[in-house]
Coordinates of C-alpha atoms in Angstrom, one line a residue:
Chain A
X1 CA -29.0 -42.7 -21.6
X2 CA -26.1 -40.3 -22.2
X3 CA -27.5 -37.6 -20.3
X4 CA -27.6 -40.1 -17.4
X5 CA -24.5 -41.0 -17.9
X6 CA -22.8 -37.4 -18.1
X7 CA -24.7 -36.4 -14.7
X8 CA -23.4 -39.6 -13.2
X9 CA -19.8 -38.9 -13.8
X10 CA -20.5 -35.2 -13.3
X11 CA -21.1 -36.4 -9.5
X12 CA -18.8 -38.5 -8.9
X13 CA -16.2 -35.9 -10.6
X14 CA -17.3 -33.2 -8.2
X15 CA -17.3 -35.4 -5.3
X16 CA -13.4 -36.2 -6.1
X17 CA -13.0 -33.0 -6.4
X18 CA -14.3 -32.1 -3.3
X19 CA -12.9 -34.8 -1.5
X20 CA -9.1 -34.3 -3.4
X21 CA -9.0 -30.6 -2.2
X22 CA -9.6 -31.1 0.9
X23 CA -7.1 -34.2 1.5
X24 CA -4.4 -32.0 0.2
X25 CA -5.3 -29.3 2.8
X26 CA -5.5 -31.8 5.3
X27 CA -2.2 -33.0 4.3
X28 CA -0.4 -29.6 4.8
X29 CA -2.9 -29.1 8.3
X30 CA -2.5 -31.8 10.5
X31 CA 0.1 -31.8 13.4
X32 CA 1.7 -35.7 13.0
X33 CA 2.3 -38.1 10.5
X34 CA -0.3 -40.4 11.2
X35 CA -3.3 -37.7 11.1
X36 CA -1.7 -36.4 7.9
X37 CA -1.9 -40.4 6.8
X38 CA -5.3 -40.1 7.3
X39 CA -5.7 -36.5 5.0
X40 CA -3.9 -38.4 2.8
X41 CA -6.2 -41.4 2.2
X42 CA -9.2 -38.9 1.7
X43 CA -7.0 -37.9 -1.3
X44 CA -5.5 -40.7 -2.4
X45 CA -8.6 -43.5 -1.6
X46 CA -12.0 -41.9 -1.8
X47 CA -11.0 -39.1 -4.7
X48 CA -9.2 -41.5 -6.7
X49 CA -12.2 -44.1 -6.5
X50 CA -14.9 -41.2 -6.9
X51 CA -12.5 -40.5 -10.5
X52 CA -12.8 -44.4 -11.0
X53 CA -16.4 -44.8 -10.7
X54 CA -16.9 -41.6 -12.6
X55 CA -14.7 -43.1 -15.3
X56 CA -16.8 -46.1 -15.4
X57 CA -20.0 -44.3 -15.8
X58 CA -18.4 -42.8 -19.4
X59 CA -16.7 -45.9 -20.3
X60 CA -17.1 -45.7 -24.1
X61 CA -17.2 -49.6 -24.9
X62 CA -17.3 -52.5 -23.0
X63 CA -13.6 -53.9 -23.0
X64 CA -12.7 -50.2 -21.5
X65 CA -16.1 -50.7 -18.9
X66 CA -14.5 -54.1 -18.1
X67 CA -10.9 -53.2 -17.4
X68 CA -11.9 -50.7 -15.0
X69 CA -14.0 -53.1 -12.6
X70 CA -10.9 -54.7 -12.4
X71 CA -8.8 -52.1 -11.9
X72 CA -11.1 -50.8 -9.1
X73 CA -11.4 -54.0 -7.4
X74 CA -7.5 -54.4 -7.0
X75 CA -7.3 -50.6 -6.2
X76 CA -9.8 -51.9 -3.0
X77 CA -6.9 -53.6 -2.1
X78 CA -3.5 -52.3 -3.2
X79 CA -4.5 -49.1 -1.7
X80 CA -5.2 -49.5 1.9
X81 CA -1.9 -51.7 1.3
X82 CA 0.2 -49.0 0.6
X83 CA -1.0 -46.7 3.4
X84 CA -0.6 -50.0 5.8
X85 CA 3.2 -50.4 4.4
X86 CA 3.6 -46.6 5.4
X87 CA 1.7 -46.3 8.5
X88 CA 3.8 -49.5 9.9
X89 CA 7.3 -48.1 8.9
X90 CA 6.2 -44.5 10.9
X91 CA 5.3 -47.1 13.9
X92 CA 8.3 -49.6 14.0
X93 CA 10.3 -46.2 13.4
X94 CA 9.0 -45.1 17.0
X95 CA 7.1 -41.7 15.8
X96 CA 5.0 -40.7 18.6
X97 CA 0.7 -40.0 18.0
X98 CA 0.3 -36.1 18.6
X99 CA -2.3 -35.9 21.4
X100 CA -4.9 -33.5 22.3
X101 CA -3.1 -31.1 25.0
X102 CA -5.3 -31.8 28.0
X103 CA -7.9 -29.2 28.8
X104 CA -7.1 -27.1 31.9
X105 CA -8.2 -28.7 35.2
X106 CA -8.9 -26.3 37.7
X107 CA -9.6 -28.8 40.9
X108 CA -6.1 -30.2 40.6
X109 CA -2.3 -28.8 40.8
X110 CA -0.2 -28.7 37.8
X111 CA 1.8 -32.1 37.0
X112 CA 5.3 -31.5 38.1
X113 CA 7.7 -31.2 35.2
X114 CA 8.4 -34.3 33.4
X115 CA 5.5 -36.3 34.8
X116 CA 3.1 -34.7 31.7
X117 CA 2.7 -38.2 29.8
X118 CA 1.7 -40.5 32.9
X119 CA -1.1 -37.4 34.2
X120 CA -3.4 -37.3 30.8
X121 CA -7.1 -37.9 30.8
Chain B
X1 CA -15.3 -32.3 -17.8
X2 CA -12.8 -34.7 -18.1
X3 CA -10.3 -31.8 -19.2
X4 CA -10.5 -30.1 -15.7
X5 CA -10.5 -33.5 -14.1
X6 CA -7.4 -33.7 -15.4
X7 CA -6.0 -30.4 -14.1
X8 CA -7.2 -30.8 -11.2
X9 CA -5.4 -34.1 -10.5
X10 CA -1.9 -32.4 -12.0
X11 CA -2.6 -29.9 -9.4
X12 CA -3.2 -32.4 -6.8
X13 CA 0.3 -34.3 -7.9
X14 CA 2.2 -30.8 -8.0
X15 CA 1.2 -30.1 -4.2
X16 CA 2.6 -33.9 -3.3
X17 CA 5.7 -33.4 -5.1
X18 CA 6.3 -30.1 -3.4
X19 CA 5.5 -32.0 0.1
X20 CA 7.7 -34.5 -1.2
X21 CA 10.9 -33.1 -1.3
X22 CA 10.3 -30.0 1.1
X23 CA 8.4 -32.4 3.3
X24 CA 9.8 -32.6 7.1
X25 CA 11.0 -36.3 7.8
X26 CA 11.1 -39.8 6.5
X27 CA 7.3 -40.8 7.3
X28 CA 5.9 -37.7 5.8
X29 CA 7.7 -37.8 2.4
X30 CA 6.3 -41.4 1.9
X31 CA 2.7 -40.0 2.7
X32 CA 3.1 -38.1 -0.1
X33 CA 4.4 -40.8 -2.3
X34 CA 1.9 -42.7 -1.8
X35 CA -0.6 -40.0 -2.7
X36 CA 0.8 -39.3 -5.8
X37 CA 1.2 -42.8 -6.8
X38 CA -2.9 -43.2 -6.5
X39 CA -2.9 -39.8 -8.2
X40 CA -0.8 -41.3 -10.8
X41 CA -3.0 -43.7 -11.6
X42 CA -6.1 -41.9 -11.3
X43 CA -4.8 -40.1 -14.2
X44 CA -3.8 -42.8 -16.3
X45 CA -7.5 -44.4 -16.2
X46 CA -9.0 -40.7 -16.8
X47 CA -7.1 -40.2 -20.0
X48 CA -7.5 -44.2 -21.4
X49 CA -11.1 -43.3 -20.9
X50 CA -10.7 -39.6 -22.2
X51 CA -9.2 -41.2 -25.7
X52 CA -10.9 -44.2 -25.7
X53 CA -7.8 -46.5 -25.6
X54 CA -7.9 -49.5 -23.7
X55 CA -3.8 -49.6 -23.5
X56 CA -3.9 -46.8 -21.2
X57 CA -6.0 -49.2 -18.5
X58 CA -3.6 -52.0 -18.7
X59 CA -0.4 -50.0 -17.9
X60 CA -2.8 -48.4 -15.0
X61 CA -3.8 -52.1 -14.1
X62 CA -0.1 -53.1 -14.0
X63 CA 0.6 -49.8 -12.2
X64 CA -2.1 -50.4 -9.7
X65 CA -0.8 -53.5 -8.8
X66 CA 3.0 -53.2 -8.3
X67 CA 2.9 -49.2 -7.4
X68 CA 3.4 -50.1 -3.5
X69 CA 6.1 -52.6 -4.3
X70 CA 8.0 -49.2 -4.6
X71 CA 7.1 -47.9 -1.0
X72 CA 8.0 -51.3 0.3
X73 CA 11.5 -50.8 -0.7
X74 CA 12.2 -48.1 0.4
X75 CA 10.3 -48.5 3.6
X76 CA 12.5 -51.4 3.8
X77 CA 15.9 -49.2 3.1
X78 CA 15.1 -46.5 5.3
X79 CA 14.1 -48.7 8.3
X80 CA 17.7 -50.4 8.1
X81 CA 19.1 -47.0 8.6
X82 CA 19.7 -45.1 11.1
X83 CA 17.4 -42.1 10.6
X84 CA 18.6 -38.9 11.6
X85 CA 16.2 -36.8 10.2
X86 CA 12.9 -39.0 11.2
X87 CA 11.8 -36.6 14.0
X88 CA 11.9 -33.2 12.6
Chain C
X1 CA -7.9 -91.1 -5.2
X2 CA -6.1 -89.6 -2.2
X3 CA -7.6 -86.9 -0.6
X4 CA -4.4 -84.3 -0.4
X5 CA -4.1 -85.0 -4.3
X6 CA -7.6 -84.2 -5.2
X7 CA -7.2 -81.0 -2.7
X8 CA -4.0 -80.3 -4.9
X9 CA -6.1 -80.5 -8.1
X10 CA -9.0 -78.6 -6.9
X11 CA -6.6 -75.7 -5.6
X12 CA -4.8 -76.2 -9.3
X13 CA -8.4 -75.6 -11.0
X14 CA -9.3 -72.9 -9.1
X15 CA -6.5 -70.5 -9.3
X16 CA -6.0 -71.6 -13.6
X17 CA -9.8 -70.7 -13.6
X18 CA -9.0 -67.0 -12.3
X19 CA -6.4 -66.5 -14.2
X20 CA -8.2 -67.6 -17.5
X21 CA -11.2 -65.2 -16.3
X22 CA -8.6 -62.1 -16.1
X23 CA -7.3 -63.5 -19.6
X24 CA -10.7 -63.6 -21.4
X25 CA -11.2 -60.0 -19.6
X26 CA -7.9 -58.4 -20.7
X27 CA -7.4 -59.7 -23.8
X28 CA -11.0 -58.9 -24.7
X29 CA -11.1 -60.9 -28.2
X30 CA -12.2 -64.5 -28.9
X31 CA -9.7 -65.4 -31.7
X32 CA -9.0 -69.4 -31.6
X33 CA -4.9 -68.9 -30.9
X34 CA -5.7 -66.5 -28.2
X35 CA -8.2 -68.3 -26.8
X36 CA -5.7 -71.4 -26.7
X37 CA -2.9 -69.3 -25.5
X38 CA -4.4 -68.1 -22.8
X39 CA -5.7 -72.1 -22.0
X40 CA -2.3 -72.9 -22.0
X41 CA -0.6 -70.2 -20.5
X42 CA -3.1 -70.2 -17.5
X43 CA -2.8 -73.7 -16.8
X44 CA 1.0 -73.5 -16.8
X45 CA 0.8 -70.9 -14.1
X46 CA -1.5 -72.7 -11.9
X47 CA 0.8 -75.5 -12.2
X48 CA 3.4 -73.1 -10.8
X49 CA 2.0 -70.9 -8.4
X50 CA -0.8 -72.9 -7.2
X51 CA 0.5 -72.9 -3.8
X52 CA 0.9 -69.2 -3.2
X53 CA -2.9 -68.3 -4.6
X54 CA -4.5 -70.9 -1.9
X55 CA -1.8 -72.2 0.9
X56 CA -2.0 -76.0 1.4
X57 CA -2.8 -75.5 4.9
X58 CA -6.5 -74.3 4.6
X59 CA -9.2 -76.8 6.1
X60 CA -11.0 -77.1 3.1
X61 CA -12.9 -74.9 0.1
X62 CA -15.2 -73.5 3.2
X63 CA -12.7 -71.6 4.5
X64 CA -11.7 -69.7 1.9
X65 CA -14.7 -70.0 -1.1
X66 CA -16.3 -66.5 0.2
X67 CA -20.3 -67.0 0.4
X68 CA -21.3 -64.4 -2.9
X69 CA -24.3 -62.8 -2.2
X70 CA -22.9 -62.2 1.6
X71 CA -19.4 -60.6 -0.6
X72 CA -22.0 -58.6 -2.8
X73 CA -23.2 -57.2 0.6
X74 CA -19.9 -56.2 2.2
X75 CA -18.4 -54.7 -0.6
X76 CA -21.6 -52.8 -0.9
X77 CA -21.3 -51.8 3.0
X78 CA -17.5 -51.1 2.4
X79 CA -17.8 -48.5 0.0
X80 CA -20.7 -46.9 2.0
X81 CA -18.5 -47.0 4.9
X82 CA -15.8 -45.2 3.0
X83 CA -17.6 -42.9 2.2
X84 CA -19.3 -42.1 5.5
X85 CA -15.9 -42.2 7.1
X86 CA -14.8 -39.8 4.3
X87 CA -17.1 -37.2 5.4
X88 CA -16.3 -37.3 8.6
X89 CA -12.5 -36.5 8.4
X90 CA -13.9 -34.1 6.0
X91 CA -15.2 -31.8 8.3
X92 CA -12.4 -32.1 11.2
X93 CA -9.8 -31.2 8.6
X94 CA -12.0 -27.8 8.1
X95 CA -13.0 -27.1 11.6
X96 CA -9.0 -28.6 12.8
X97 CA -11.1 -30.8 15.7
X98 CA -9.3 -34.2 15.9
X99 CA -8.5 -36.4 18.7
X100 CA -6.2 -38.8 17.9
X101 CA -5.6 -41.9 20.1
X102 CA -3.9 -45.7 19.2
X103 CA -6.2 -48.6 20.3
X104 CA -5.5 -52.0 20.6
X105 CA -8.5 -54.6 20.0
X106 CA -9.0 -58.7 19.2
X107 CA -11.2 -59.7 16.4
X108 CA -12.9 -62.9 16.3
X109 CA -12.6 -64.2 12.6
X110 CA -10.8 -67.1 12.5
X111 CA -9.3 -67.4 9.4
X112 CA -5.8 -65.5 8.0
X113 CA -7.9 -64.2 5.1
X114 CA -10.6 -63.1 6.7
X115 CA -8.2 -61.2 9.1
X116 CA -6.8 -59.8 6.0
X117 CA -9.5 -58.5 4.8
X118 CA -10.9 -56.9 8.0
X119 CA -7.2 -55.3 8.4
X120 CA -7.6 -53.7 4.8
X121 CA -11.3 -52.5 5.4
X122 CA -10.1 -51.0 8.2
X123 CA -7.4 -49.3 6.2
X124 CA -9.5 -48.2 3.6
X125 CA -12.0 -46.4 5.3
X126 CA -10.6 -42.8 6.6
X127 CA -10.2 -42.2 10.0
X128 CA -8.8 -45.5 10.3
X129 CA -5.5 -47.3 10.0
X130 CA -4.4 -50.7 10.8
X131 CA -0.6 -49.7 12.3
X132 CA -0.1 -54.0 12.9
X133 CA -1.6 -56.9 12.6
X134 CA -0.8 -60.0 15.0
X135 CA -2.7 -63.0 14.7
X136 CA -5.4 -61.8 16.3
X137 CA -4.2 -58.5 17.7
X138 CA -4.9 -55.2 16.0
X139 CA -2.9 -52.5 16.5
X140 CA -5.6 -49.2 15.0
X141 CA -4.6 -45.3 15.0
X142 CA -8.1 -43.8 14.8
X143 CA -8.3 -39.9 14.4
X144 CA -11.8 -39.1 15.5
X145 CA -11.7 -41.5 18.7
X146 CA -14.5 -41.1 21.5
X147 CA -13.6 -43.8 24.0
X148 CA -10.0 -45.0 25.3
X149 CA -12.1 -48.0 26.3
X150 CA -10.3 -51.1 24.4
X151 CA -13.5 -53.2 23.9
X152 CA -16.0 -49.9 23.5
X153 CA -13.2 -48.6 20.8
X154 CA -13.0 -52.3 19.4
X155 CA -16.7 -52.2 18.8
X156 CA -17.0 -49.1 17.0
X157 CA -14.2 -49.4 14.6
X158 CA -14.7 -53.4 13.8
X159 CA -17.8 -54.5 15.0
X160 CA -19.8 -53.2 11.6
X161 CA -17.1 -55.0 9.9
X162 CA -16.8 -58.6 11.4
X163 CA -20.0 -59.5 12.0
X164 CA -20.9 -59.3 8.1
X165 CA -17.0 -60.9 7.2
X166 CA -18.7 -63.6 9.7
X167 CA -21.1 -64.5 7.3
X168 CA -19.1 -64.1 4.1
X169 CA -16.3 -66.9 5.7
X170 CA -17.8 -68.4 8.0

């Protein structure tokens, strides 16, 4: 049973770990705030739950076991709260989305200057 | 197992904080609050669990559920400021 | 007895209930005084705050008693979803391939809890973020978008979502 255990938290440790490298490289990567919001929840959501659930798995007594279903079940909530509370002040505080630059067309002119935003797609 | 867990998340927090206070306008430096907030309490649950003490869980329950009140407020300060240093 | 008293009392019950169940699972001991403290303290609150936990307004227990096994079965799909979703970003962080675009979509749950929830699933999954919520109107920044198509993108970011919520409130 403890050798079940041990694996089971050795996954889900590795996964966060995974997971948490990769969200901090993604949060030094991206281009805008938003797509770094994004890096940021695959470090801050789905790392910290992997650590949760991984925690669980070696919970050594029950009082500890119950404490952190709780404590995950609010997390499924407080935490998509707090990227919501950030990802609305970057958007009342007018911050742009970085876009794709458009690939090249050939078969048409170039947009006159200033008239880039209306000529995407 | 839990040991380098808990190194790794310390390195985790480190990278935040640098991107916290060298981070390049308003919006980004509260990304990287928020991260470490969760990284904050990732930790606190990984060594309750790592000593076997169940006080460490309630202060990580307590945390969990008033860390964004935090963000709120200063969400709420900087967006009754004019920002001057919002776009880069 | 009249029927926006008994609504009253059943709203009190449920949310002193709750808090009792957090009590018995935080305190973690079954010692007479804390077993009565915890009585007394959880009733008190309901008393208080009975009106924030359920607002006066809702219909009736339907609309916000979530259906359990149909609960079981989103959270189930939720944390699948995240981490689906997770892998995904994943790889376009490490080959740098994103397309970023802000759709607008309505969702058809009718309640404000349900809407709630859909707004935080949305949230939580990577990939995904709920930028505003209007009654029914959501505002979505999705990284890895393949339409510009406000139903088509609606569909692929909510759909798997809302037509399970539907059967958790209905």
């Amino acid at each position: 049973m403890d050798t079940i255990r041990t694996i089971a938290a050795l996954v889900a440790f590795a996964v966060a770990w995974v997971f948490g490298a990769v969200g901090m490289v993604g949060l030094y990567r991206f281009p805008d705030p938003y797509a770094k919001m994004h890096a940021s929840s695959l470090c801050g959501t789905t790392a910290v739950f992997s650590i949760m659930v991984g925690a669980l798995a070696l919970a050594p007594s029950w009082d500890v076991a119950a404490r952190l279903v709780v404590i995950i079940v609010f997390f499924l909530v407080s935490s998509p709260t707090g990227g919501h509370i950030v990802a609305r002040f970057a958007w009342n505080s007018g911050i742009d989305p970085w876009k794709a630059p458009a690939p090249p067309r050939r078969w048409l002119r170039r947009p006159a200057p200033g008239h880039e935003d209306g000529a995407d797609g | 197992m839990l040991d380098a867990t808990q190194w790794f998340i310390v390195a985790c927090a480190a990278l935040a904080l640098v991107k916290l206070v060298f981070g390049s306008g308003a919006a980004e430096r509260l990304i990287a609050l928020n991260v470490l907030s969760a990284l904050a309490l990732a930790f606190l649950v990984i060594k309750g669990v790592d000593e076997g003490r169940a006080i460490y869980l309630d202060v990580a329950l307590v945390y969990d559920i008033f860390g964004f009140l935090g963000l709120l407020a200063v969400a709420r300060f900087l967006r009754d400021k004019p920002m001057d240093d919002d776009k880069e | 007895m009249k029927p926006d008293r008994a609504w009253r009392l059943i709203r009190m019950s449920i949310t002193a209930l709750v808090l009792y169940a957090l009590w018995l699972v935080f305190t973690a001991s079954a010692d007479l005084f804390s077993l009565l403290t915890g009585a007394v303290g959880s009733l008190a609150v309901a008393a208080l705050t009975h009106g924030q936990f359920i607002a006066g307004h809702e219909a009736s227990l339907r609309s916000f008693a979530p259906r359990p096994l149909a609960l079981a079965g989103f959270l189930a799909f939720l944390i699948y979803s995240m981490y689906a979703s997770s892998f995904a970003v994943l790889a376009a962080v490490i080959t740098g391939r994103i397309s970023p675009r802000v759709v607008h979509f309505r969702t058809r749950l009718n309640s404000d809890l349900a809407r709630m929830v859909i707004a935080n699933a949305i949230t939580l999954t990577p990939g995904t973020i709920t930028l505003d919520l209007n009654d029914d109107h959501l505002t979505v920044h999705w990284l890895l978008a393949t339409t510009r198509h406000s139903r088509a993108a609606g569909d692929l970011v909510k759909g798997r979502f809302e037509e399970r919520l539907k059967r958790v409130w209905s």
